[in-house]
XYZ file of C-alpha atoms in Angstrom:
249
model
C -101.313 81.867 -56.824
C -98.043 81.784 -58.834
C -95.585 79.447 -58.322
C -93.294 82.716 -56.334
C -96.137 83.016 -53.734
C -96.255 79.179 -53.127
C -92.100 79.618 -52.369
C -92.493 82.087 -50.159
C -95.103 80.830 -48.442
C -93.475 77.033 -48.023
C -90.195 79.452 -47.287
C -92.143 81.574 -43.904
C -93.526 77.990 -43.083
C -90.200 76.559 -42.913
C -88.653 79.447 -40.492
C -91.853 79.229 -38.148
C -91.198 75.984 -37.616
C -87.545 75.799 -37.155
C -88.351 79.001 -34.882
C -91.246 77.009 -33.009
C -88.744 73.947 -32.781
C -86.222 76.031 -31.381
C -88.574 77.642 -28.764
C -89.107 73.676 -27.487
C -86.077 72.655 -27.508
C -84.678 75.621 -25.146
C -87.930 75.113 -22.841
C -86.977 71.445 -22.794
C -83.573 72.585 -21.684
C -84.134 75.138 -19.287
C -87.123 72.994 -17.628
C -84.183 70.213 -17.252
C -81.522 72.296 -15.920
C -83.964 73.529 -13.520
C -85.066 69.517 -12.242
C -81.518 69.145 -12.164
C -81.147 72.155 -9.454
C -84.081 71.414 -7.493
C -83.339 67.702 -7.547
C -79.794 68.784 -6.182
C -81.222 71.412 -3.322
C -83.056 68.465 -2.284
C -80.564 66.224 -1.933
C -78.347 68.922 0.007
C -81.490 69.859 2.383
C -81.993 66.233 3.087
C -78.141 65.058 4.007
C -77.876 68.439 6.257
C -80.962 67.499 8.048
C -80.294 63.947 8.584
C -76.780 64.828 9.566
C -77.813 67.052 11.860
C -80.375 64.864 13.518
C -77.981 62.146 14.072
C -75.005 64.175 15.737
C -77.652 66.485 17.698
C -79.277 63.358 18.830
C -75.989 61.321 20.407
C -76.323 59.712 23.485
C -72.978 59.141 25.464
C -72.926 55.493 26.876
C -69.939 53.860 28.774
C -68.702 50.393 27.577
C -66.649 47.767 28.795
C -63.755 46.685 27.056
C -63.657 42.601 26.599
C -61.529 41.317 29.680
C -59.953 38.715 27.151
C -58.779 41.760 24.595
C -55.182 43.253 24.823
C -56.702 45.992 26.451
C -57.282 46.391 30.125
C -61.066 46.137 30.871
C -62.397 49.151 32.108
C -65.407 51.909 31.025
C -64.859 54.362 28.469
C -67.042 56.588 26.621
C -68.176 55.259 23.693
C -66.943 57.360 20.710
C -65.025 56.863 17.598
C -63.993 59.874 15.995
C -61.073 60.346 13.371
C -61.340 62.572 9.813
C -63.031 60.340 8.002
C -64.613 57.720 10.409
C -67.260 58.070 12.812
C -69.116 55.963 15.924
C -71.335 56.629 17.549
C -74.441 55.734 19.973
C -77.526 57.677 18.759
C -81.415 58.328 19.746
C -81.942 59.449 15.890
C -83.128 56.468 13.763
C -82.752 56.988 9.694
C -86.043 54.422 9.942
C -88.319 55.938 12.626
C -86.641 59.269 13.623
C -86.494 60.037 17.115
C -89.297 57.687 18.062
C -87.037 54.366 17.271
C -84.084 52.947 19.691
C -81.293 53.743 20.262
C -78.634 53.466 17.226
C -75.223 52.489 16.704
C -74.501 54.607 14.408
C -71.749 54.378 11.355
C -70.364 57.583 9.518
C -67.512 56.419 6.846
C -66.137 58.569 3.879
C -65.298 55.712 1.103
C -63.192 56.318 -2.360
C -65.763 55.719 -5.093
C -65.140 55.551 -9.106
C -62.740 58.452 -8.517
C -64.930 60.796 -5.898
C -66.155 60.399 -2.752
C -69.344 59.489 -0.977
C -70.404 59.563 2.448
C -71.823 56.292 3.742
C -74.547 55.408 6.541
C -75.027 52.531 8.456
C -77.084 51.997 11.435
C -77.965 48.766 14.153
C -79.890 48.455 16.788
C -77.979 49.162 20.504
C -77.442 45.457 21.754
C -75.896 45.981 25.007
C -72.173 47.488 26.238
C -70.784 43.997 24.937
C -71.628 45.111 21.558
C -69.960 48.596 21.913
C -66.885 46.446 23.236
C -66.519 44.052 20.452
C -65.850 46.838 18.298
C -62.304 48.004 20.082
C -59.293 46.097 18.859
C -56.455 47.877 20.149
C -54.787 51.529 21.358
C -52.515 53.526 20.076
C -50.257 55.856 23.066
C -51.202 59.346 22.917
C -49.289 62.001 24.672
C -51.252 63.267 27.888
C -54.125 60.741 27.478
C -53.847 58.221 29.713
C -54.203 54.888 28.250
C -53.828 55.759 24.871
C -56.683 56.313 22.526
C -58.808 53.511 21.403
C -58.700 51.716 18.229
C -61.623 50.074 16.249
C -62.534 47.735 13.524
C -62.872 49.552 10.062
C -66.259 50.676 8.839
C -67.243 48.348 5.806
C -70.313 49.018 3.570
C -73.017 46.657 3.632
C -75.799 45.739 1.356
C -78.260 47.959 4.086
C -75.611 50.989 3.736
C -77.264 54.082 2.777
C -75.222 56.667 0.854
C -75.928 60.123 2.528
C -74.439 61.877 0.243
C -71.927 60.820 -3.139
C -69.963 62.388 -6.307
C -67.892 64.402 -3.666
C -64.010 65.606 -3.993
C -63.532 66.413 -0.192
C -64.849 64.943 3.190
C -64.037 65.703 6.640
C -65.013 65.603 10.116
C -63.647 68.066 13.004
C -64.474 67.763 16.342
C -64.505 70.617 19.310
C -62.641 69.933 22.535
C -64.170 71.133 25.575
C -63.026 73.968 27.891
C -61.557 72.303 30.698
C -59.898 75.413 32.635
C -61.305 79.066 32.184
C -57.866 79.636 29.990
C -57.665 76.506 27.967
C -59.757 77.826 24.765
C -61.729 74.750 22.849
C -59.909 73.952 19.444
C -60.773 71.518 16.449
C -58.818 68.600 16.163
C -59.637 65.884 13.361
C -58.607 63.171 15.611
C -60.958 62.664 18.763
C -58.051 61.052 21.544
C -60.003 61.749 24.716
C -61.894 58.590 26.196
C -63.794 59.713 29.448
C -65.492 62.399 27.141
C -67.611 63.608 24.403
C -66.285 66.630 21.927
C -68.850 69.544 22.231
C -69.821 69.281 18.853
C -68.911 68.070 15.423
C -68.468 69.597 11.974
C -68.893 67.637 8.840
C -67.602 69.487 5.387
C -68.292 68.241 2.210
C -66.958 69.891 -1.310
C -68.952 68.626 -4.404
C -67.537 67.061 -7.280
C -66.788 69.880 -9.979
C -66.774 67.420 -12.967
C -69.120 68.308 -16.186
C -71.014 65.064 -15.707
C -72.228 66.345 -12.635
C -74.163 69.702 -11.021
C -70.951 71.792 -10.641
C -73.195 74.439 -9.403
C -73.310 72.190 -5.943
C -71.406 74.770 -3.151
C -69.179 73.306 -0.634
C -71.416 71.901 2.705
C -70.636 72.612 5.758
C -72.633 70.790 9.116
C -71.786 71.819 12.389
C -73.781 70.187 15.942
C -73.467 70.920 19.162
C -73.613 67.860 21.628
C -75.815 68.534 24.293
C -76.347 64.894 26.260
C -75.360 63.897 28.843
C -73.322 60.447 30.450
C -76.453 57.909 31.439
C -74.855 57.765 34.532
C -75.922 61.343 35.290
C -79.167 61.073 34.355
C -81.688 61.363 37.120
C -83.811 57.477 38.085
C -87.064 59.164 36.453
C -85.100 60.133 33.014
C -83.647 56.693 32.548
C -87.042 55.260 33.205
C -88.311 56.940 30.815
C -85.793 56.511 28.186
C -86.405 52.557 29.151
C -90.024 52.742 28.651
C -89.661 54.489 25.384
C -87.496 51.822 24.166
C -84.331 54.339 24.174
C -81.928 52.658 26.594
C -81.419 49.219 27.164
């Protein structure tokens, strides 16, 4: 073999390899880019459904106001809802599903390192005094009477779970109810009325677009009816059973 062959032959060694090199590295790529997808459809599928499951799964419940507060004791439905806060009592537990009790439940869109994220926090239902505790003023409306309620701000705690983060836009919308044949149902980002629940909620969530993150994420958009109904309508047989289950206090 002259010392020509042995060139050529180091030479078509040299280009398999970088070839074969190549070949790996854009496998290693695509298989990434592909985790990164999947990993992000997962995390998408899971936040719907456990968005869904909490709003779908709302119980109504009246509490009293504390007789020593500003505010006049009297019932009101319990129900915080404002564009980027959220209360309220729920039968869906983020530990035990629908088999656990019944939740106060915590919905709070919080500034982050520049985006947004979605934050989750849940307690076990106490008692009406506990709903109560949680009301620290009202603002007037017009044509609500009373006012609408005002609570304590949603903090994040060690046990908050982040439903969903890295997000440029967050906002909840809640349907009125048709209260006259004529009076169509609207959206409204503010929830004023206290002797009712809206008859359903829409949560929409816009992904980050920054190159540090999957820009391919597309704008999320939950919407639940409410279906339940006051606990004072429910018949002696479905509140027993609600108690037995562990559901109502």
């Amino acid at each position: 073999m002259t010392l020509i062959e042995v060139l050529v032959a180091v030479g078509l060694m040299s280009m398999l390899t970088v070839g074969l090199l190549t070949s790996l590295q854009i496998g290693a790529t695509s298989w990434s880019t592909t985790n990164d997808v999947l990993v992000l459809d997962r995390r998408v599928a899971n936040a719907d459904m456990l968005l869904r499951s909490l709003v779908a799964s709302i119980v109504p419940i009246n509490t009293q106001t504390l007789p020593g507060s500003e505010i006049p004791s009297a019932k009101t439905s319990f129900f915080q809802g404002e564009a980027h806060s959220m209360r309220f009592m729920s039968s869906h537990s983020i530990s035990f599903g629908s088999r656990g009790k019944l939740q106060l439940t915590e919905l709070q869109v919080d500034p982050h390192q520049g985006t947004l994220r979605l934050l989750l926090n849940q307690f076990d239902y106490q008692g009406s005094h506990m709903l109560g505790q949680l009301v620290t003023g009202r603002v007037p409306v017009e044509g609500v009477p009373g006012g609408r309620l005002v609570f304590q701000p949603i903090m994040p705690l060690p046990t908050t779970l982040i439903v969903v983060d890295q997000l440029t836009s967050c906002t909840f919308s809640y349907l009125s109810r048709k209260h006259t044949i004529d009076e169509p149902p609207m959206w409204v980002r503010i929830w004023n009325e206290r002797d009712a629940l809206p008859a359903a909620v829409r949560i929409e969530l816009e992904p980050s677009t920054e190159p540090d993150y999957q820009s391919r994420a597309l704008p999320i958009s939950v919407t639940t009816p409410i279906f339940s109904q006051h606990v004072e309508e429910l018949s002696e047989f479905e509140i027993y059973t609600l108690r037995r289950a562990g559901r109502l206090p």
